[in-house]
Amino acid sequence: MTSARDRLAFESTQTLQRLADLTRDFDAMVAASRDTNADDEHDPEGATIAFERSQVEALVRQAQRHLEEIDAAIKRLDAGTYGTCAVCGNPIAQERLEARPAAAICIACAASGHR
Ligand SMILES: [Zn+2]
């Protein structure tokens, strides 16, 4: 069985990799749109690129937020509060922590709309 710290380290590595991939996609997209008719705002292809860019931006933000969650979880490990729900104070189910090592709240609180 792997420890929470191992799972968090693994998740962090994966997320950083995803972020690197997204950043590369994003840079390629920016370069591509600069090469083509970037000065033509009414070009339908330009609109598609803008849309794809905003999609990638959303994914980048998501990955960054996830990294922050992982960092926060590691701090909770250090502080000895890891696995305790940040909302209600009850223990977070082990299965949930294995599926989502960065989870800060229990299933019941997540289900009632907290995050
Ligand atoms: Zn809770």
PDB file of C-alpha atoms and ligand atoms in Angstrom:
ATOM      1  CA  MET A   1       0.000   0.000   0.000  1.00  0.00           C
ATOM      2  CA  THR A   2       1.340   3.422  -0.887  1.00  0.00           C
ATOM      3  CA  SER A   3       1.284   6.246   1.617  1.00  0.00           C
ATOM      4  CA  ALA A   4      -0.692   9.437   1.183  1.00  0.00           C
ATOM      5  CA  ARG A   5       2.579  11.292   0.671  1.00  0.00           C
ATOM      6  CA  ASP A   6       3.553   8.951  -2.183  1.00  0.00           C
ATOM      7  CA  ARG A   7       0.159   9.360  -3.805  1.00  0.00           C
ATOM      8  CA  LEU A   8       0.371  13.139  -3.513  1.00  0.00           C
ATOM      9  CA  ALA A   9       3.891  13.171  -4.959  1.00  0.00           C
ATOM     10  CA  PHE A  10       2.700  11.005  -7.858  1.00  0.00           C
ATOM     11  CA  GLU A  11      -0.321  13.208  -8.456  1.00  0.00           C
ATOM     12  CA  SER A  12       1.854  16.321  -8.319  1.00  0.00           C
ATOM     13  CA  THR A  13       4.249  14.869 -10.919  1.00  0.00           C
ATOM     14  CA  GLN A  14       1.353  13.947 -13.188  1.00  0.00           C
ATOM     15  CA  THR A  15      -0.245  17.359 -12.868  1.00  0.00           C
ATOM     16  CA  LEU A  16       3.035  19.155 -13.576  1.00  0.00           C
ATOM     17  CA  GLN A  17       3.448  16.968 -16.665  1.00  0.00           C
ATOM     18  CA  ARG A  18      -0.082  17.831 -17.799  1.00  0.00           C
ATOM     19  CA  LEU A  19       0.630  21.504 -17.206  1.00  0.00           C
ATOM     20  CA  ALA A  20       3.821  21.274 -19.288  1.00  0.00           C
ATOM     21  CA  ASP A  21       1.898  19.574 -22.125  1.00  0.00           C
ATOM     22  CA  LEU A  22      -0.833  22.208 -21.995  1.00  0.00           C
ATOM     23  CA  THR A  23       1.667  25.046 -21.963  1.00  0.00           C
ATOM     24  CA  ARG A  24       3.379  23.561 -25.005  1.00  0.00           C
ATOM     25  CA  ASP A  25       0.020  23.198 -26.812  1.00  0.00           C
ATOM     26  CA  PHE A  26      -0.827  26.726 -25.868  1.00  0.00           C
ATOM     27  CA  ASP A  27       2.470  28.136 -27.117  1.00  0.00           C
ATOM     28  CA  ALA A  28       2.115  26.194 -30.371  1.00  0.00           C
ATOM     29  CA  MET A  29      -1.390  27.576 -30.788  1.00  0.00           C
ATOM     30  CA  VAL A  30      -0.281  31.137 -30.176  1.00  0.00           C
ATOM     31  CA  ALA A  31       2.569  30.716 -32.657  1.00  0.00           C
ATOM     32  CA  ALA A  32       0.233  29.175 -35.232  1.00  0.00           C
ATOM     33  CA  SER A  33      -2.316  31.947 -34.929  1.00  0.00           C
ATOM     34  CA  ARG A  34       0.463  34.511 -35.298  1.00  0.00           C
ATOM     35  CA  ASP A  35       1.685  32.813 -38.489  1.00  0.00           C
ATOM     36  CA  THR A  36      -1.727  32.701 -40.121  1.00  0.00           C
ATOM     37  CA  ASN A  37      -4.064  35.675 -40.529  1.00  0.00           C
ATOM     38  CA  ALA A  38      -3.985  36.790 -36.930  1.00  0.00           C
ATOM     39  CA  ASP A  39      -4.784  40.335 -37.951  1.00  0.00           C
ATOM     40  CA  ASP A  40      -8.098  39.288 -39.475  1.00  0.00           C
ATOM     41  CA  GLU A  41     -10.575  39.175 -36.595  1.00  0.00           C
ATOM     42  CA  HIS A  42     -13.374  37.990 -38.857  1.00  0.00           C
ATOM     43  CA  ASP A  43     -11.487  34.952 -40.039  1.00  0.00           C
ATOM     44  CA  PRO A  44     -13.525  31.899 -38.898  1.00  0.00           C
ATOM     45  CA  GLU A  45     -10.323  29.995 -38.283  1.00  0.00           C
ATOM     46  CA  GLY A  46      -9.171  32.754 -35.972  1.00  0.00           C
ATOM     47  CA  ALA A  47     -12.361  32.328 -33.962  1.00  0.00           C
ATOM     48  CA  THR A  48     -11.734  28.589 -33.671  1.00  0.00           C
ATOM     49  CA  ILE A  49      -8.213  29.215 -32.465  1.00  0.00           C
ATOM     50  CA  ALA A  50      -9.501  31.722 -29.917  1.00  0.00           C
ATOM     51  CA  PHE A  51     -12.006  29.142 -28.709  1.00  0.00           C
ATOM     52  CA  GLU A  52      -9.398  26.398 -28.456  1.00  0.00           C
ATOM     53  CA  ARG A  53      -7.109  28.785 -26.675  1.00  0.00           C
ATOM     54  CA  SER A  54      -9.735  29.568 -24.077  1.00  0.00           C
ATOM     55  CA  GLN A  55     -10.298  25.822 -23.615  1.00  0.00           C
ATOM     56  CA  VAL A  56      -6.595  25.279 -23.023  1.00  0.00           C
ATOM     57  CA  GLU A  57      -6.496  28.246 -20.666  1.00  0.00           C
ATOM     58  CA  ALA A  58      -9.319  26.714 -18.646  1.00  0.00           C
ATOM     59  CA  LEU A  59      -7.441  23.400 -18.445  1.00  0.00           C
ATOM     60  CA  VAL A  60      -4.261  25.201 -17.392  1.00  0.00           C
ATOM     61  CA  ARG A  61      -6.136  26.995 -14.606  1.00  0.00           C
ATOM     62  CA  GLN A  62      -7.676  23.693 -13.531  1.00  0.00           C
ATOM     63  CA  ALA A  63      -4.265  22.025 -13.374  1.00  0.00           C
ATOM     64  CA  GLN A  64      -2.815  24.958 -11.422  1.00  0.00           C
ATOM     65  CA  ARG A  65      -5.693  24.819  -8.964  1.00  0.00           C
ATOM     66  CA  HIS A  66      -5.142  21.094  -8.554  1.00  0.00           C
ATOM     67  CA  LEU A  67      -1.467  21.688  -7.804  1.00  0.00           C
ATOM     68  CA  GLU A  68      -2.496  24.153  -5.103  1.00  0.00           C
ATOM     69  CA  GLU A  69      -4.828  21.524  -3.655  1.00  0.00           C
ATOM     70  CA  ILE A  70      -1.979  19.015  -3.625  1.00  0.00           C
ATOM     71  CA  ASP A  71       0.310  21.544  -1.911  1.00  0.00           C
ATOM     72  CA  ALA A  72      -2.367  22.225   0.674  1.00  0.00           C
ATOM     73  CA  ALA A  73      -2.805  18.479   1.241  1.00  0.00           C
ATOM     74  CA  ILE A  74       0.953  18.068   1.796  1.00  0.00           C
ATOM     75  CA  LYS A  75       0.825  20.904   4.348  1.00  0.00           C
ATOM     76  CA  ARG A  76      -2.050  19.120   6.087  1.00  0.00           C
ATOM     77  CA  LEU A  77       0.070  15.954   6.153  1.00  0.00           C
ATOM     78  CA  ASP A  78       2.881  17.906   7.805  1.00  0.00           C
ATOM     79  CA  ALA A  79       0.455  19.480  10.267  1.00  0.00           C
ATOM     80  CA  GLY A  80      -1.151  16.124  11.059  1.00  0.00           C
ATOM     81  CA  THR A  81      -4.608  17.180   9.905  1.00  0.00           C
ATOM     82  CA  TYR A  82      -4.583  15.224   6.645  1.00  0.00           C
ATOM     83  CA  GLY A  83      -7.661  13.044   6.207  1.00  0.00           C
ATOM     84  CA  THR A  84      -9.829  15.265   8.399  1.00  0.00           C
ATOM     85  CA  CYS A  85     -12.665  17.074   6.659  1.00  0.00           C
ATOM     86  CA  ALA A  86     -11.995  20.825   6.507  1.00  0.00           C
ATOM     87  CA  VAL A  87     -15.714  21.549   6.825  1.00  0.00           C
ATOM     88  CA  CYS A  88     -17.219  19.176   9.388  1.00  0.00           C
ATOM     89  CA  GLY A  89     -14.065  17.793  11.050  1.00  0.00           C
ATOM     90  CA  ASN A  90     -15.006  14.146  10.508  1.00  0.00           C
ATOM     91  CA  PRO A  91     -12.489  11.715   9.041  1.00  0.00           C
ATOM     92  CA  ILE A  92     -12.465  11.477   5.233  1.00  0.00           C
ATOM     93  CA  ALA A  93     -13.090   7.921   3.977  1.00  0.00           C
ATOM     94  CA  GLN A  94      -9.925   6.044   3.021  1.00  0.00           C
ATOM     95  CA  GLU A  95     -11.344   5.100  -0.405  1.00  0.00           C
ATOM     96  CA  ARG A  96     -11.903   8.772  -1.145  1.00  0.00           C
ATOM     97  CA  LEU A  97      -8.348   9.675  -0.157  1.00  0.00           C
ATOM     98  CA  GLU A  98      -7.028   6.894  -2.358  1.00  0.00           C
ATOM     99  CA  ALA A  99      -9.074   8.100  -5.313  1.00  0.00           C
ATOM    100  CA  ARG A 100      -8.486  11.790  -4.619  1.00  0.00           C
ATOM    101  CA  PRO A 101      -5.415  12.213  -2.417  1.00  0.00           C
ATOM    102  CA  ALA A 102      -5.791  16.000  -2.420  1.00  0.00           C
ATOM    103  CA  ALA A 103      -9.390  15.913  -1.155  1.00  0.00           C
ATOM    104  CA  ALA A 104      -9.849  18.370   1.720  1.00  0.00           C
ATOM    105  CA  ILE A 105     -13.423  17.525   2.589  1.00  0.00           C
ATOM    106  CA  CYS A 106     -15.476  14.368   3.131  1.00  0.00           C
ATOM    107  CA  ILE A 107     -17.965  12.902   0.651  1.00  0.00           C
ATOM    108  CA  ALA A 108     -20.970  14.186   2.599  1.00  0.00           C
ATOM    109  CA  CYS A 109     -19.679  17.782   2.569  1.00  0.00           C
ATOM    110  CA  ALA A 110     -18.664  17.532  -1.109  1.00  0.00           C
ATOM    111  CA  ALA A 111     -22.156  16.228  -1.907  1.00  0.00           C
ATOM    112  CA  SER A 112     -23.745  19.182  -0.115  1.00  0.00           C
ATOM    113  CA  GLY A 113     -21.899  21.620  -2.356  1.00  0.00           C
ATOM    114  CA  HIS A 114     -18.735  22.483  -0.430  1.00  0.00           C
ATOM    115  CA  ARG A 115     -15.424  22.236  -2.191  1.00  0.00           C
TER     116      ARG A 115
HETATM  117 ZN    ZN B   1     -17.266  16.876   6.012  1.00  0.00          ZN
END
